[in-house]
């Protein structure tokens, strides 16, 4: 890439689209955001993605510069080899050739990987994971996303490795994705916390929460959970601490499995309740792993926030362009 | 390596030493076995290892051939970069420079890795794992060993990755290594089966076992467990099926984590009770992983038996010699 070239990193989320143009030293040149509006259907979402990129290309900061590639982080099950989104229920896409279509429409190289991998790769190169070789990412949110950077590269296995939210921690435990039970996600995601919190609110054990958010688990989001604790709903704090301990147990298993240098924790819950999460997870991780392995593992909060996936996607497409 | 060169693959176990000389196409030229006799102490064990190799070098089949390297699979915590065995309680070694000493004594290149990694690497190149890129190994025995071949190479993380027996499957479950609880090993190893079997025998629920092996868990080994089932001790079969299901649950988590092509199962329990293990593990694996990931995973019994580690060690040292 020359001084005048740039790439676009794109984060395709269920609720918002984010695109950033970056020069060859990954300095952001311009950004664009739009709502995803998944309800409009798959083709409409694609057109919004296209407009989001076109708008960026048209912006004055980019005049005289040449777009070389697009790196895209997307949700759901996808095929990073072919650029096809295999299945994303919330975007109404099935076998949607996102990569090939963008490649045709913008006449540049496109790479596609899942948003969690892209986010972790961003953290690995530009954020909390800088300087390491083996880094694991865990992102508790509505579900729990996971990603693996092994030997400095995103590890994909035969395609969609890194589903760390679906490790079993309690055989026969609460219901999880598909027919799984007792998975990390079923025990420690925002929804897992919200369901316990809703019951406590309904039982009159969490008065602030009941008054301010009610008992609809859809309304009991990370910010509300943090506020409920701040405002004295003690039982909610116990629920979150238990969820954090489950996360730490999974981290212990991951230490024994991968012997990583660092584990990066990100997402809404960690952002709102960092101290609580750091305390509980590290303690549980150490209790559930070999001391000679865990003693050197750094547990770090994600550093790039919303920009992580965009940065990781930009880095990945740049590397692919360089290899050519 | 020329036609006249050979390497030695060595499997250093707690009870026996096995060494095989192999030519450059991995055809075995000669083998040697000795008891480890760990009770004699660390230096005595080293001298037996040395003799085991010297005897092999002296054998007539190897006359006129030239030893180029030694690949060694060892137990415990070790540093494959430096060749130092950091800690193996049952061999009385602490920070023992096994690799460097062999290198001095035989004046050839030596590589050291843990015996489970070497065994899996043997299966990967010459046995059940041939033709795959991402292979996971699980070896339930007295404990449960694990190994990872990712992108065609042994994955070590910062050193001792692949401790798959120490994944947590039941928070607060039975006691495991160090301060861990509810690990795969604590739930599904030969000792985990033996402790339940011993209680059943003591309670009169497993008459054949009680009569033929008693209630000492040290005597309730894989062969005895299999015979007890064959001879009608139904409750013992239930215990083993439960252990196999735990193994399958762990395999499900590993599918979600790694998206591998194959999982290889080996060790005494699998050898003696292959049908039972294949049936229960595959079922539990499928229930505890995403269908789109598990449907393509091959679950295979190990094919090389006792020779796996020796073959893997020979392959690994050969590759290191080639790279030079």
Short mmCIF file of C-alpha atoms in Angstrom, two decimals, chain B residues 11 73-75 113-122 137-139 144-148 162 309:
data_model
loop_
_atom_site.label_atom_id
_atom_site.label_comp_id
_atom_site.label_asym_id
_atom_site.label_seq_id
_atom_site.Cartn_x
_atom_site.Cartn_y
_atom_site.Cartn_z
CA UNK B 11 8.98 -42.87 25.38
CA UNK B 73 8.47 -37.93 25.12
CA UNK B 74 8.49 -37.39 28.88
CA UNK B 75 5.98 -37.06 31.68
CA UNK B 113 8.06 -32.82 24.61
CA UNK B 114 5.43 -34.33 26.83
CA UNK B 115 4.52 -37.94 26.15
CA UNK B 116 0.88 -37.16 25.34
CA UNK B 117 1.87 -34.57 22.72
CA UNK B 118 4.33 -37.05 21.23
CA UNK B 119 1.68 -39.78 21.17
CA UNK B 120 -0.83 -37.52 19.47
CA UNK B 121 1.80 -36.36 16.99
CA UNK B 122 2.52 -40.02 16.20
CA UNK B 137 -6.27 -36.17 21.53
CA UNK B 138 -7.84 -37.41 24.75
CA UNK B 139 -6.28 -40.30 26.64
CA UNK B 144 -6.63 -37.97 31.56
CA UNK B 145 -3.99 -36.74 29.13
CA UNK B 146 -4.74 -34.31 26.35
CA UNK B 147 -2.98 -32.95 23.31
CA UNK B 148 -3.60 -30.52 20.48
CA UNK B 162 -3.26 -29.20 26.13
CA UNK B 309 4.79 -41.62 21.41
#
